[in-house]
């Protein structure tokens, strides 16, 4: 694990990741941003992508799942993982490269978290869950045991998913939704119980 690293993306999500890293004594050398709004964030210099050293160790501090996937494929970097000191991660779980786990989050045994995921503040991931690459589990969301979340899917704030449910790829679960049955790829689901209200365009993924 690298102590010093770069972040890519200077958004509000980046600010939270800075706190996550500092909680474990790690330092951000610079923040890379394609459209910087300032020259520094929390005193950390903001640089352009052209100034990023080849092979730099970094985390993608971009909240949008699709954008995070695009950058991961394009940038020449090695990816680190960041887990807040106040997160609870079972030693029997796996956390992929580039994934960030925020304060208060819980990941229980035999769960597999993919690459470049966001496990946000206070999220709960129970035993035997499988979270695909580039997924985002929002603050306060709770996934019961044996839940699967596909690549790029977003589980909204305070959503609840009962045990054994499978959420497909690039799906969106609305804030506060209660998911009691499987969710297809690309579906947007809201409400209690959750109902599909639309499908996204497959080609954008």
PDB file of N, CA, C and O in Angstrom, residues 7-39:
ATOM      1  N   UNK A   7      -5.126  11.727  -6.410  1.00  0.00           N
ATOM      2  CA  UNK A   7      -6.557  11.560  -6.646  1.00  0.00           C
ATOM      3  C   UNK A   7      -6.892  12.128  -8.014  1.00  0.00           C
ATOM      4  O   UNK A   7      -6.285  13.110  -8.438  1.00  0.00           O
ATOM      5  N   UNK A   8      -7.854  11.520  -8.680  1.00  0.00           N
ATOM      6  CA  UNK A   8      -8.276  12.001  -9.998  1.00  0.00           C
ATOM      7  C   UNK A   8      -9.730  12.441  -9.892  1.00  0.00           C
ATOM      8  O   UNK A   8     -10.633  11.635  -9.772  1.00  0.00           O
ATOM      9  N   UNK A   9      -9.934  13.772  -9.947  1.00  0.00           N
ATOM     10  CA  UNK A   9     -11.259  14.360  -9.814  1.00  0.00           C
ATOM     11  C   UNK A   9     -11.333  15.240  -8.582  1.00  0.00           C
ATOM     12  O   UNK A   9     -11.068  14.783  -7.465  1.00  0.00           O
ATOM     13  N   UNK A  10     -11.695  16.513  -8.774  1.00  0.00           N
ATOM     14  CA  UNK A  10     -11.676  17.473  -7.675  1.00  0.00           C
ATOM     15  C   UNK A  10     -13.048  17.864  -7.173  1.00  0.00           C
ATOM     16  O   UNK A  10     -13.251  19.015  -6.771  1.00  0.00           O
ATOM     17  N   UNK A  11     -13.981  16.934  -7.128  1.00  0.00           N
ATOM     18  CA  UNK A  11     -15.355  17.219  -6.719  1.00  0.00           C
ATOM     19  C   UNK A  11     -15.513  17.119  -5.203  1.00  0.00           C
ATOM     20  O   UNK A  11     -14.563  16.883  -4.455  1.00  0.00           O
ATOM     21  N   UNK A  12     -16.770  17.262  -4.737  1.00  0.00           N
ATOM     22  CA  UNK A  12     -17.055  17.045  -3.333  1.00  0.00           C
ATOM     23  C   UNK A  12     -16.712  15.637  -2.886  1.00  0.00           C
ATOM     24  O   UNK A  12     -16.289  15.420  -1.738  1.00  0.00           O
ATOM     25  N   UNK A  13     -16.897  14.657  -3.769  1.00  0.00           N
ATOM     26  CA  UNK A  13     -16.518  13.277  -3.458  1.00  0.00           C
ATOM     27  C   UNK A  13     -15.025  13.199  -3.152  1.00  0.00           C
ATOM     28  O   UNK A  13     -14.605  12.460  -2.242  1.00  0.00           O
ATOM     29  N   UNK A  14     -14.235  13.984  -3.850  1.00  0.00           N
ATOM     30  CA  UNK A  14     -12.792  14.032  -3.605  1.00  0.00           C
ATOM     31  C   UNK A  14     -12.508  14.489  -2.173  1.00  0.00           C
ATOM     32  O   UNK A  14     -11.622  13.951  -1.498  1.00  0.00           O
ATOM     33  N   UNK A  15     -13.263  15.479  -1.691  1.00  0.00           N
ATOM     34  CA  UNK A  15     -13.042  15.991  -0.334  1.00  0.00           C
ATOM     35  C   UNK A  15     -13.208  14.882   0.703  1.00  0.00           C
ATOM     36  O   UNK A  15     -12.454  14.794   1.674  1.00  0.00           O
ATOM     37  N   UNK A  16     -14.204  14.037   0.497  1.00  0.00           N
ATOM     38  CA  UNK A  16     -14.439  12.940   1.446  1.00  0.00           C
ATOM     39  C   UNK A  16     -13.286  11.939   1.387  1.00  0.00           C
ATOM     40  O   UNK A  16     -12.822  11.440   2.427  1.00  0.00           O
ATOM     41  N   UNK A  17     -12.790  11.654   0.197  1.00  0.00           N
ATOM     42  CA  UNK A  17     -11.685  10.702   0.076  1.00  0.00           C
ATOM     43  C   UNK A  17     -10.419  11.243   0.723  1.00  0.00           C
ATOM     44  O   UNK A  17      -9.657  10.487   1.339  1.00  0.00           O
ATOM     45  N   UNK A  18     -10.188  12.547   0.635  1.00  0.00           N
ATOM     46  CA  UNK A  18      -9.047  13.141   1.342  1.00  0.00           C
ATOM     47  C   UNK A  18      -9.145  12.829   2.835  1.00  0.00           C
ATOM     48  O   UNK A  18      -8.170  12.411   3.473  1.00  0.00           O
ATOM     49  N   UNK A  19     -10.335  13.007   3.415  1.00  0.00           N
ATOM     50  CA  UNK A  19     -10.526  12.692   4.833  1.00  0.00           C
ATOM     51  C   UNK A  19     -10.289  11.206   5.115  1.00  0.00           C
ATOM     52  O   UNK A  19      -9.693  10.848   6.133  1.00  0.00           O
ATOM     53  N   UNK A  20     -10.784  10.343   4.224  1.00  0.00           N
ATOM     54  CA  UNK A  20     -10.578   8.904   4.403  1.00  0.00           C
ATOM     55  C   UNK A  20      -9.084   8.587   4.458  1.00  0.00           C
ATOM     56  O   UNK A  20      -8.610   7.861   5.352  1.00  0.00           O
ATOM     57  N   UNK A  21      -8.336   9.129   3.515  1.00  0.00           N
ATOM     58  CA  UNK A  21      -6.899   8.853   3.466  1.00  0.00           C
ATOM     59  C   UNK A  21      -6.176   9.417   4.680  1.00  0.00           C
ATOM     60  O   UNK A  21      -5.322   8.748   5.288  1.00  0.00           O
ATOM     61  N   UNK A  22      -6.521  10.632   5.063  1.00  0.00           N
ATOM     62  CA  UNK A  22      -5.858  11.246   6.210  1.00  0.00           C
ATOM     63  C   UNK A  22      -6.156  10.497   7.504  1.00  0.00           C
ATOM     64  O   UNK A  22      -5.333  10.480   8.420  1.00  0.00           O
ATOM     65  N   UNK A  23      -7.317   9.841   7.574  1.00  0.00           N
ATOM     66  CA  UNK A  23      -7.656   9.087   8.787  1.00  0.00           C
ATOM     67  C   UNK A  23      -6.695   7.930   9.021  1.00  0.00           C
ATOM     68  O   UNK A  23      -6.555   7.450  10.148  1.00  0.00           O
ATOM     69  N   UNK A  24      -6.034   7.477   7.961  1.00  0.00           N
ATOM     70  CA  UNK A  24      -5.077   6.376   8.075  1.00  0.00           C
ATOM     71  C   UNK A  24      -3.633   6.837   7.870  1.00  0.00           C
ATOM     72  O   UNK A  24      -2.740   6.022   7.640  1.00  0.00           O
ATOM     73  N   UNK A  25      -3.420   8.150   7.918  1.00  0.00           N
ATOM     74  CA  UNK A  25      -2.070   8.684   7.834  1.00  0.00           C
ATOM     75  C   UNK A  25      -1.481   8.750   6.445  1.00  0.00           C
ATOM     76  O   UNK A  25      -0.258   8.891   6.283  1.00  0.00           O
ATOM     77  N   UNK A  26      -2.317   8.680   5.424  1.00  0.00           N
ATOM     78  CA  UNK A  26      -1.819   8.743   4.050  1.00  0.00           C
ATOM     79  C   UNK A  26      -1.949  10.160   3.514  1.00  0.00           C
ATOM     80  O   UNK A  26      -2.773  10.956   3.982  1.00  0.00           O
ATOM     81  N   UNK A  27      -1.143  10.475   2.508  1.00  0.00           N
ATOM     82  CA  UNK A  27      -1.045  11.840   1.999  1.00  0.00           C
ATOM     83  C   UNK A  27      -1.376  11.889   0.519  1.00  0.00           C
ATOM     84  O   UNK A  27      -0.969  11.017  -0.248  1.00  0.00           O
ATOM     85  N   UNK A  28      -2.129  12.919   0.114  1.00  0.00           N
ATOM     86  CA  UNK A  28      -2.439  13.145  -1.295  1.00  0.00           C
ATOM     87  C   UNK A  28      -1.401  14.109  -1.862  1.00  0.00           C
ATOM     88  O   UNK A  28      -1.285  15.258  -1.411  1.00  0.00           O
ATOM     89  N   UNK A  29      -0.650  13.654  -2.853  1.00  0.00           N
ATOM     90  CA  UNK A  29       0.384  14.478  -3.463  1.00  0.00           C
ATOM     91  C   UNK A  29      -0.214  15.583  -4.318  1.00  0.00           C
ATOM     92  O   UNK A  29       0.267  16.717  -4.321  1.00  0.00           O
ATOM     93  N   UNK A  30      -1.249  15.249  -5.079  1.00  0.00           N
ATOM     94  CA  UNK A  30      -1.920  16.221  -5.946  1.00  0.00           C
ATOM     95  C   UNK A  30      -3.250  15.644  -6.373  1.00  0.00           C
ATOM     96  O   UNK A  30      -3.472  14.428  -6.313  1.00  0.00           O
ATOM     97  N   UNK A  31      -4.131  16.529  -6.804  1.00  0.00           N
ATOM     98  CA  UNK A  31      -5.436  16.148  -7.334  1.00  0.00           C
ATOM     99  C   UNK A  31      -5.443  16.469  -8.823  1.00  0.00           C
ATOM    100  O   UNK A  31      -5.156  17.608  -9.222  1.00  0.00           O
ATOM    101  N   UNK A  32      -5.743  15.480  -9.638  1.00  0.00           N
ATOM    102  CA  UNK A  32      -5.805  15.660 -11.082  1.00  0.00           C
ATOM    103  C   UNK A  32      -7.244  16.010 -11.457  1.00  0.00           C
ATOM    104  O   UNK A  32      -8.188  15.360 -11.002  1.00  0.00           O
ATOM    105  N   UNK A  33      -7.409  17.032 -12.278  1.00  0.00           N
ATOM    106  CA  UNK A  33      -8.755  17.410 -12.707  1.00  0.00           C
ATOM    107  C   UNK A  33      -8.686  17.959 -14.128  1.00  0.00           C
ATOM    108  O   UNK A  33      -7.824  18.785 -14.441  1.00  0.00           O
ATOM    109  N   UNK A  34      -9.581  17.470 -14.991  1.00  0.00           N
ATOM    110  CA  UNK A  34      -9.587  17.908 -16.384  1.00  0.00           C
ATOM    111  C   UNK A  34     -10.131  19.315 -16.537  1.00  0.00           C
ATOM    112  O   UNK A  34      -9.811  20.008 -17.508  1.00  0.00           O
ATOM    113  N   UNK A  35     -10.972  19.749 -15.604  1.00  0.00           N
ATOM    114  CA  UNK A  35     -11.547  21.098 -15.630  1.00  0.00           C
ATOM    115  C   UNK A  35     -11.480  21.712 -14.236  1.00  0.00           C
ATOM    116  O   UNK A  35     -12.496  21.877 -13.560  1.00  0.00           O
ATOM    117  N   UNK A  36     -10.267  22.060 -13.783  1.00  0.00           N
ATOM    118  CA  UNK A  36     -10.114  22.520 -12.396  1.00  0.00           C
ATOM    119  C   UNK A  36     -10.813  23.850 -12.145  1.00  0.00           C
ATOM    120  O   UNK A  36     -10.782  24.752 -12.969  1.00  0.00           O
ATOM    121  N   UNK A  37     -11.457  23.942 -10.964  1.00  0.00           N
ATOM    122  CA  UNK A  37     -12.117  25.182 -10.561  1.00  0.00           C
ATOM    123  C   UNK A  37     -11.201  26.062  -9.717  1.00  0.00           C
ATOM    124  O   UNK A  37     -11.492  27.226  -9.477  1.00  0.00           O
ATOM    125  N   UNK A  38     -10.112  25.476  -9.227  1.00  0.00           N
ATOM    126  CA  UNK A  38      -9.138  26.236  -8.439  1.00  0.00           C
ATOM    127  C   UNK A  38      -7.796  25.543  -8.550  1.00  0.00           C
ATOM    128  O   UNK A  38      -7.695  24.421  -9.083  1.00  0.00           O
ATOM    129  N   UNK A  39      -6.761  26.186  -8.043  1.00  0.00           N
ATOM    130  CA  UNK A  39      -5.409  25.632  -8.131  1.00  0.00           C
ATOM    131  C   UNK A  39      -5.071  24.728  -6.949  1.00  0.00           C
ATOM    132  O   UNK A  39      -4.009  24.093  -6.944  1.00  0.00           O
TER     133      UNK A  39
END
